Amino acid sequence: MATTASSMAPPSLPFPSAKTRTKSRLGPPPTPPPNATKSPPLSSPVRKDSSASRQSSSTSVSSPSRKSRFQFVADTKAPTELKEFSAQAYKRHTDFRKRVNALDHKVAAWSARFANEVIARDKEMVSFFEYSVADPLERCAERFMRRMEMEFEKLDSPEIDTSFVNDNDGSMEQQDANNDSSTRVNDKELDRGKKQEEIHEELNTSCLPDGPSLSSVSKDTETLRKRLLEFRHVTVPALKSQHFDSLELKVTRELAAKMHVENIKTAKRELAIDKKFEAFAGLTERSLCETNAKRVVELEQLREKINEAGGWDEKRTSNFLEEVRLLRESIAREREERMKNDELVLEKIVESRVKLHKILLESMTTDED
């Protein structure tokens, strides 16, 4: 529209082609006399009307404050709504990604915690078994075997204590040697020495105790062997069945029960963690589906608004094209009418100039006469 208005605007110099044509036909204009007064230029009502119409049309076309008739509602509303919707969609997408990342972090933390609990439980079970079962049994078995080896060593190598008899024999030999020396030295006192020897022999024989006999030693050995066999084949199995077997049964029963209870607790914890994870995953999936549904609905609503505001249907498009065609036809008719009026004005201007030249020539001739 601006291009058509600028093409219809009149030029600054009116019709140079007509001027050149009139100059070539009439020649150079005559110079007026110095005392001649300037006459006002002739003005025709047609020229005034045409200039007024041109000014009004130029002002109406070039005025920027007037709203264009071809401006759509969608040109102002749809882009802002589309930007707002894109910003909201981006914000929702970022919020959704943040929630998904938080869920991933929680799942990773739960899995790490579960793995740490399983490792700690296994360590506690191993340490409890070693501290409560394996170490006491090993220490007890070591003590028992040590004592049994000591007893077997004592019983397998029996030794008779003959130190008392050997001491008495040594003392007697020493006394005999002393007596012999005394008899050799004191020959004069032989009778006295004999008497003393007899007295010493009587004293020694009276002081010597009765030593152990062979029969008593063999009897003691047999009793010890019987006691050893009884201890090995009767006492040890009885003590084992009384203490070790009961302790082993007790440990196995209590340990199995405790392990069963611990397994049940662990299974319950795992089931609770699985339920919480499934519930959280279900809530997340539900929120994701709701967000997607809301996004689809808002997209459809925005699409309908854009179609209503922009008029993308065929009927409104055809009406708009028809209006454009009619406007172009009216502009073409107005342009033809203006060109005709301009030609009439040009002819009148030429006629008035010819008349003016004739009047000037006549006045000049009258002045010369």
Short mmCIF file of C-alpha atoms in Angstrom, two decimals:
data_model
loop_
_atom_site.label_atom_id
_atom_site.label_comp_id
_atom_site.label_asym_id
_atom_site.label_seq_id
_atom_site.Cartn_x
_atom_site.Cartn_y
_atom_site.Cartn_z
CA MET A 1 0.00 0.00 0.00
CA ALA A 2 2.87 2.36 0.74
CA THR A 3 4.40 1.73 -2.66
CA THR A 4 1.14 2.48 -4.47
CA ALA A 5 0.65 5.66 -2.45
CA SER A 6 4.15 6.88 -3.16
CA SER A 7 3.70 6.15 -6.88
CA MET A 8 0.46 8.18 -6.90
CA ALA A 9 2.01 11.22 -5.17
CA PRO A 10 2.68 14.25 -7.52
CA PRO A 11 6.31 15.14 -8.38
CA SER A 12 7.98 18.33 -7.20
CA LEU A 13 8.23 19.77 -10.78
CA PRO A 14 4.88 19.53 -12.64
CA PHE A 15 5.26 17.59 -15.86
CA PRO A 16 8.69 18.47 -17.33
CA SER A 17 7.82 16.82 -20.60
CA ALA A 18 4.98 19.33 -21.15
CA LYS A 19 7.29 22.26 -20.38
CA THR A 20 9.88 21.20 -22.84
CA ARG A 21 7.17 20.69 -25.42
CA THR A 22 5.71 24.20 -24.91
CA LYS A 23 9.19 25.81 -24.85
CA SER A 24 10.13 24.28 -28.14
CA ARG A 25 6.87 25.43 -29.68
CA LEU A 26 6.65 29.00 -28.30
CA GLY A 27 10.31 29.87 -27.84
CA PRO A 28 11.89 31.64 -24.85
CA PRO A 29 9.52 33.69 -22.72
CA PRO A 30 9.71 37.52 -23.15
CA THR A 31 11.32 39.68 -20.45
CA PRO A 32 8.85 41.96 -18.70
CA PRO A 33 9.48 45.76 -18.50
CA PRO A 34 11.03 47.17 -15.34
CA ASN A 35 7.92 49.20 -14.37
CA ALA A 36 5.55 46.33 -14.95
CA THR A 37 3.83 44.98 -11.87
CA LYS A 38 3.75 41.33 -11.17
CA SER A 39 0.34 39.88 -11.78
CA PRO A 40 -0.85 37.11 -9.49
CA PRO A 41 -0.74 33.67 -11.05
CA LEU A 42 -3.90 32.32 -12.44
CA SER A 43 -5.43 29.58 -10.42
CA SER A 44 -8.12 27.27 -11.55
CA PRO A 45 -10.64 25.53 -9.25
CA VAL A 46 -9.73 22.20 -10.83
CA ARG A 47 -6.08 22.56 -9.78
CA LYS A 48 -7.06 23.48 -6.22
CA ASP A 49 -9.35 20.51 -5.97
CA SER A 50 -6.73 18.11 -7.38
CA SER A 51 -3.97 19.40 -5.03
CA ALA A 52 -6.28 19.15 -2.02
CA SER A 53 -7.25 15.61 -2.96
CA ARG A 54 -3.55 14.69 -3.39
CA GLN A 55 -2.64 16.15 0.00
CA SER A 56 -5.51 14.37 1.71
CA SER A 57 -4.62 11.06 0.04
CA SER A 58 -0.91 11.44 0.90
CA THR A 59 -1.69 12.28 4.53
CA SER A 60 -4.16 9.42 4.80
CA VAL A 61 -1.66 6.94 3.35
CA SER A 62 1.48 8.13 5.15
CA SER A 63 -0.08 8.61 8.61
CA PRO A 64 1.50 5.99 10.89
CA SER A 65 -1.03 6.39 13.73
CA ARG A 66 -3.87 4.91 11.71
CA LYS A 67 -4.34 1.15 12.18
CA SER A 68 -4.05 -0.95 9.07
CA ARG A 69 -7.12 -2.81 7.97
CA PHE A 70 -5.04 -5.88 7.08
CA GLN A 71 -3.59 -6.47 10.57
CA PHE A 72 -4.75 -9.80 12.02
CA VAL A 73 -5.50 -10.53 15.62
CA ALA A 74 -3.15 -13.53 15.47
CA ASP A 75 -0.20 -11.24 14.61
CA THR A 76 -0.27 -9.76 18.14
CA LYS A 77 -1.74 -12.47 20.37
CA ALA A 78 -0.52 -15.76 18.93
CA PRO A 79 3.27 -15.13 19.17
CA THR A 80 3.06 -14.03 22.82
CA GLU A 81 0.90 -17.03 23.76
CA LEU A 82 3.24 -19.35 21.85
CA LYS A 83 6.25 -17.93 23.70
CA GLU A 84 4.50 -18.31 27.04
CA PHE A 85 3.51 -21.85 26.23
CA SER A 86 7.04 -22.75 25.11
CA ALA A 87 8.44 -21.27 28.33
CA GLN A 88 5.93 -23.25 30.41
CA ALA A 89 6.70 -26.43 28.47
CA TYR A 90 10.45 -25.94 28.98
CA LYS A 91 9.94 -25.32 32.69
CA ARG A 92 7.80 -28.43 33.05
CA HIS A 93 10.34 -30.45 31.12
CA THR A 94 13.15 -29.26 33.40
CA ASP A 95 11.03 -30.00 36.50
CA PHE A 96 10.28 -33.46 35.17
CA ARG A 97 13.97 -34.13 34.48
CA LYS A 98 14.82 -32.95 37.99
CA ARG A 99 12.24 -35.33 39.50
CA VAL A 100 13.57 -38.22 37.40
CA ASN A 101 17.14 -37.44 38.47
CA ALA A 102 16.06 -37.28 42.11
CA LEU A 103 14.36 -40.65 41.71
CA ASP A 104 17.53 -42.11 40.17
CA HIS A 105 19.58 -40.76 43.06
CA LYS A 106 17.18 -42.26 45.62
CA VAL A 107 17.20 -45.63 43.87
CA ALA A 108 21.00 -45.62 43.78
CA ALA A 109 21.15 -44.68 47.47
CA TRP A 110 18.68 -47.45 48.36
CA SER A 111 20.60 -50.05 46.35
CA ALA A 112 23.89 -48.98 47.96
CA ARG A 113 22.32 -49.08 51.40
CA PHE A 114 20.86 -52.51 50.72
CA ALA A 115 24.24 -53.82 49.52
CA ASN A 116 25.96 -52.37 52.59
CA GLU A 117 23.38 -54.00 54.87
CA VAL A 118 23.86 -57.37 53.17
CA ILE A 119 27.65 -57.11 53.51
CA ALA A 120 27.38 -56.05 57.16
CA ARG A 121 24.97 -58.91 57.89
CA ASP A 122 27.34 -61.45 56.31
CA LYS A 123 30.26 -60.04 58.28
CA GLU A 124 28.28 -60.17 61.53
CA MET A 125 27.21 -63.74 60.85
CA VAL A 126 30.79 -64.83 60.16
CA SER A 127 32.17 -63.01 63.22
CA PHE A 128 29.36 -64.34 65.44
CA PHE A 129 29.95 -67.91 64.27
CA GLU A 130 33.71 -67.63 64.78
CA TYR A 131 33.42 -65.93 68.19
CA SER A 132 30.57 -68.03 69.60
CA VAL A 133 31.08 -71.46 68.02
CA ALA A 134 34.39 -72.07 66.29
CA ASP A 135 36.80 -70.43 68.74
CA PRO A 136 35.31 -71.99 71.93
CA LEU A 137 35.20 -75.44 70.36
CA GLU A 138 38.78 -75.16 69.12
CA ARG A 139 40.05 -73.98 72.51
CA CYS A 140 38.17 -76.72 74.33
CA ALA A 141 39.45 -79.39 71.95
CA GLU A 142 43.01 -78.11 72.30
CA ARG A 143 42.82 -78.17 76.12
CA PHE A 144 41.28 -81.62 76.11
CA MET A 145 43.88 -83.06 73.74
CA ARG A 146 46.71 -81.45 75.71
CA ARG A 147 45.51 -82.98 78.96
CA MET A 148 44.95 -86.35 77.31
CA GLU A 149 48.47 -86.35 75.88
CA MET A 150 49.92 -85.47 79.27
CA GLU A 151 47.98 -88.26 80.96
CA PHE A 152 48.95 -90.78 78.29
CA GLU A 153 52.63 -89.83 78.59
CA LYS A 154 52.51 -90.32 82.35
CA LEU A 155 50.75 -93.68 82.07
CA ASP A 156 52.77 -95.10 79.15
CA SER A 157 56.21 -94.58 80.93
CA PRO A 158 55.81 -95.83 84.55
CA GLU A 159 58.90 -95.34 86.80
CA ILE A 160 59.41 -96.82 90.32
CA ASP A 161 60.73 -94.40 92.87
CA THR A 162 63.78 -96.18 94.33
CA SER A 163 65.53 -93.10 95.56
CA PHE A 164 64.85 -94.01 99.19
CA VAL A 165 66.52 -97.46 98.90
CA ASN A 166 69.50 -96.08 97.00
CA ASP A 167 70.01 -93.41 99.64
CA ASN A 168 70.02 -96.04 102.40
CA ASP A 169 72.55 -98.23 100.53
CA GLY A 170 74.86 -95.27 99.98
CA SER A 171 74.73 -94.33 103.61
CA MET A 172 75.53 -97.89 104.62
CA GLU A 173 78.53 -98.11 102.27
CA GLN A 174 79.78 -94.77 103.54
CA GLN A 175 79.50 -95.98 107.08
CA ASP A 176 81.40 -99.20 106.22
CA ALA A 177 84.17 -97.18 104.61
CA ASN A 178 84.41 -94.98 107.64
CA ASN A 179 84.54 -98.01 109.88
CA ASP A 180 87.31 -99.60 107.80
CA SER A 181 89.38 -96.46 107.98
CA SER A 182 88.85 -96.22 111.67
CA THR A 183 89.98 -99.82 112.17
CA ARG A 184 93.07 -99.23 110.06
CA VAL A 185 94.04 -96.12 111.91
CA ASN A 186 93.25 -97.32 115.37
CA ASP A 187 94.76 -100.77 115.64
CA LYS A 188 95.13 -100.42 119.34
CA GLU A 189 91.50 -99.76 119.79
CA LEU A 190 90.32 -102.77 117.76
CA ASP A 191 88.05 -104.08 120.39
CA ARG A 192 86.59 -100.69 120.97
CA GLY A 193 86.07 -100.31 117.20
CA LYS A 194 84.39 -103.63 116.86
CA LYS A 195 82.08 -102.73 119.64
CA GLN A 196 81.28 -99.42 118.00
CA GLU A 197 80.76 -101.17 114.64
CA GLU A 198 78.36 -103.55 116.14
CA ILE A 199 76.59 -100.68 117.81
CA HIS A 200 76.43 -98.81 114.47
CA GLU A 201 75.14 -101.87 112.62
CA GLU A 202 72.47 -102.34 115.21
CA LEU A 203 71.52 -98.71 114.94
CA ASN A 204 71.48 -98.80 111.10
CA THR A 205 69.44 -101.98 110.97
CA SER A 206 67.00 -100.52 113.45
CA CYS A 207 66.69 -97.22 111.49
CA LEU A 208 66.30 -98.73 107.99
CA PRO A 209 62.57 -98.83 106.88
CA ASP A 210 60.93 -101.67 105.00
CA GLY A 211 61.30 -101.01 101.17
CA PRO A 212 58.62 -101.75 98.48
CA SER A 213 58.44 -105.26 97.27
CA LEU A 214 58.10 -106.44 93.62
CA SER A 215 54.61 -107.80 94.12
CA SER A 216 53.35 -104.47 95.45
CA VAL A 217 54.92 -102.62 92.52
CA SER A 218 53.35 -104.97 89.93
CA LYS A 219 49.99 -104.69 91.67
CA ASP A 220 50.16 -100.89 91.55
CA THR A 221 51.09 -101.05 87.87
CA GLU A 222 48.09 -103.24 87.06
CA THR A 223 45.73 -100.95 88.92
CA LEU A 224 47.12 -97.95 87.05
CA ARG A 225 46.66 -99.69 83.70
CA LYS A 226 43.10 -100.60 84.61
CA ARG A 227 42.38 -97.03 85.61
CA LEU A 228 43.94 -95.75 82.37
CA LEU A 229 41.83 -98.07 80.25
CA GLU A 230 38.74 -97.13 82.21
CA PHE A 231 39.53 -93.44 81.78
CA ARG A 232 40.18 -93.82 78.06
CA HIS A 233 37.20 -96.00 77.14
CA VAL A 234 34.60 -95.11 79.77
CA THR A 235 35.22 -91.74 81.39
CA VAL A 236 36.22 -89.82 78.27
CA PRO A 237 33.20 -90.93 76.15
CA ALA A 238 30.87 -90.29 79.08
CA LEU A 239 32.22 -86.77 79.57
CA LYS A 240 32.10 -86.16 75.84
CA SER A 241 28.48 -87.28 75.59
CA GLN A 242 27.62 -85.32 78.71
CA HIS A 243 29.26 -81.99 77.89
CA PHE A 244 30.45 -81.75 74.27
CA ASP A 245 27.48 -83.41 72.56
CA SER A 246 24.95 -81.36 74.50
CA LEU A 247 26.94 -78.21 73.82
CA GLU A 248 27.16 -79.03 70.12
CA LEU A 249 23.44 -79.74 69.90
CA LYS A 250 22.64 -76.54 71.76
CA VAL A 251 24.93 -74.46 69.54
CA THR A 252 23.57 -75.96 66.32
CA ARG A 253 19.94 -75.52 67.41
CA GLU A 254 20.35 -71.95 68.66
CA LEU A 255 22.50 -70.95 65.71
CA ALA A 256 20.04 -72.39 63.21
CA ALA A 257 17.14 -70.63 64.95
CA LYS A 258 18.99 -67.32 65.10
CA MET A 259 20.02 -67.61 61.47
CA HIS A 260 16.43 -68.40 60.50
CA VAL A 261 15.13 -65.37 62.42
CA GLU A 262 17.81 -63.18 60.86
CA ASN A 263 16.91 -64.41 57.37
CA ILE A 264 13.23 -63.69 58.02
CA LYS A 265 14.04 -60.14 59.17
CA THR A 266 16.24 -59.57 56.14
CA ALA A 267 13.53 -60.87 53.80
CA LYS A 268 10.99 -58.54 55.44
CA ARG A 269 13.33 -55.56 55.02
CA GLU A 270 13.94 -56.43 51.38
CA LEU A 271 10.19 -56.80 50.79
CA ALA A 272 9.49 -53.42 52.41
CA ILE A 273 12.20 -51.75 50.31
CA ASP A 274 10.79 -53.36 47.14
CA LYS A 275 7.27 -52.18 48.01
CA LYS A 276 8.45 -48.63 48.66
CA PHE A 277 10.39 -48.59 45.42
CA GLU A 278 7.42 -49.92 43.43
CA ALA A 279 5.09 -47.36 45.03
CA PHE A 280 7.47 -44.50 44.29
CA ALA A 281 7.98 -45.73 40.73
CA GLY A 282 4.19 -45.96 40.25
CA LEU A 283 3.69 -42.42 41.54
CA THR A 284 6.41 -41.14 39.24
CA GLU A 285 4.92 -42.90 36.23
CA ARG A 286 1.48 -41.55 37.12
CA SER A 287 2.79 -37.98 37.39
CA LEU A 288 4.60 -38.45 34.07
CA CYS A 289 1.40 -39.63 32.34
CA GLU A 290 -0.57 -36.73 33.85
CA THR A 291 2.05 -34.24 32.69
CA ASN A 292 2.05 -35.65 29.16
CA ALA A 293 -1.77 -35.59 29.05
CA LYS A 294 -1.87 -31.96 30.23
CA ARG A 295 0.77 -31.03 27.66
CA VAL A 296 -1.21 -32.64 24.83
CA VAL A 297 -4.43 -30.92 25.93
CA GLU A 298 -2.74 -27.52 26.15
CA LEU A 299 -1.18 -28.01 22.73
CA GLU A 300 -4.59 -28.78 21.23
CA GLN A 301 -6.14 -25.74 22.94
CA LEU A 302 -3.35 -23.49 21.70
CA ARG A 303 -3.70 -24.90 18.19
CA GLU A 304 -7.43 -24.17 18.24
CA LYS A 305 -6.79 -20.62 19.48
CA ILE A 306 -4.23 -20.03 16.74
CA ASN A 307 -6.65 -21.34 14.11
CA GLU A 308 -9.45 -19.14 15.47
CA ALA A 309 -7.24 -16.03 15.72
CA GLY A 310 -5.31 -16.43 12.48
CA GLY A 311 -8.18 -17.66 10.33
CA TRP A 312 -6.42 -20.56 8.72
CA ASP A 313 -9.67 -22.02 7.38
CA GLU A 314 -10.38 -21.89 3.64
CA LYS A 315 -13.44 -19.69 3.94
CA ARG A 316 -11.65 -16.81 5.65
CA THR A 317 -8.69 -17.16 3.31
CA SER A 318 -10.94 -16.90 0.26
CA ASN A 319 -12.71 -13.87 1.76
CA PHE A 320 -9.39 -12.18 2.42
CA LEU A 321 -8.17 -12.81 -1.15
CA GLU A 322 -11.46 -11.47 -2.52
CA GLU A 323 -11.06 -8.26 -0.50
CA VAL A 324 -7.50 -7.85 -1.78
CA ARG A 325 -8.68 -8.29 -5.37
CA LEU A 326 -11.46 -5.71 -4.96
CA LEU A 327 -9.04 -3.27 -3.36
CA ARG A 328 -6.59 -3.64 -6.24
CA GLU A 329 -9.37 -3.03 -8.77
CA SER A 330 -10.52 0.09 -6.93
CA ILE A 331 -6.92 1.38 -6.78
CA ALA A 332 -6.52 0.77 -10.53
CA ARG A 333 -9.78 2.66 -11.31
CA GLU A 334 -8.76 5.54 -9.08
CA ARG A 335 -5.37 5.70 -10.77
CA GLU A 336 -6.97 5.86 -14.22
CA GLU A 337 -9.31 8.63 -13.07
CA ARG A 338 -6.42 10.61 -11.60
CA MET A 339 -4.39 10.23 -14.79
CA LYS A 340 -7.34 11.55 -16.82
CA ASN A 341 -7.76 14.48 -14.44
CA ASP A 342 -4.03 15.21 -14.64
CA GLU A 343 -4.20 15.30 -18.44
CA LEU A 344 -7.15 17.71 -18.31
CA VAL A 345 -5.30 19.93 -15.85
CA LEU A 346 -2.21 19.86 -18.07
CA GLU A 347 -4.23 20.88 -21.11
CA LYS A 348 -5.83 23.75 -19.20
CA ILE A 349 -2.41 24.89 -17.95
CA VAL A 350 -1.08 24.90 -21.51
CA GLU A 351 -4.11 26.84 -22.75
CA SER A 352 -3.79 29.38 -19.94
CA ARG A 353 -0.09 29.88 -20.69
CA VAL A 354 -0.86 30.37 -24.39
CA LYS A 355 -3.51 32.92 -23.50
CA LEU A 356 -1.10 34.64 -21.13
CA HIS A 357 1.56 34.84 -23.84
CA LYS A 358 -0.95 36.27 -26.27
CA ILE A 359 -2.06 38.87 -23.72
CA LEU A 360 1.51 39.82 -22.97
CA LEU A 361 2.33 40.17 -26.67
CA GLU A 362 -0.76 42.28 -27.25
CA SER A 363 0.07 44.51 -24.29
CA MET A 364 3.64 44.91 -25.51
CA THR A 365 2.48 45.84 -29.01
CA THR A 366 0.02 48.39 -27.64
CA ASP A 367 2.74 49.93 -25.49
CA GLU A 368 5.05 50.28 -28.48
CA ASP A 369 2.34 51.97 -30.55
#
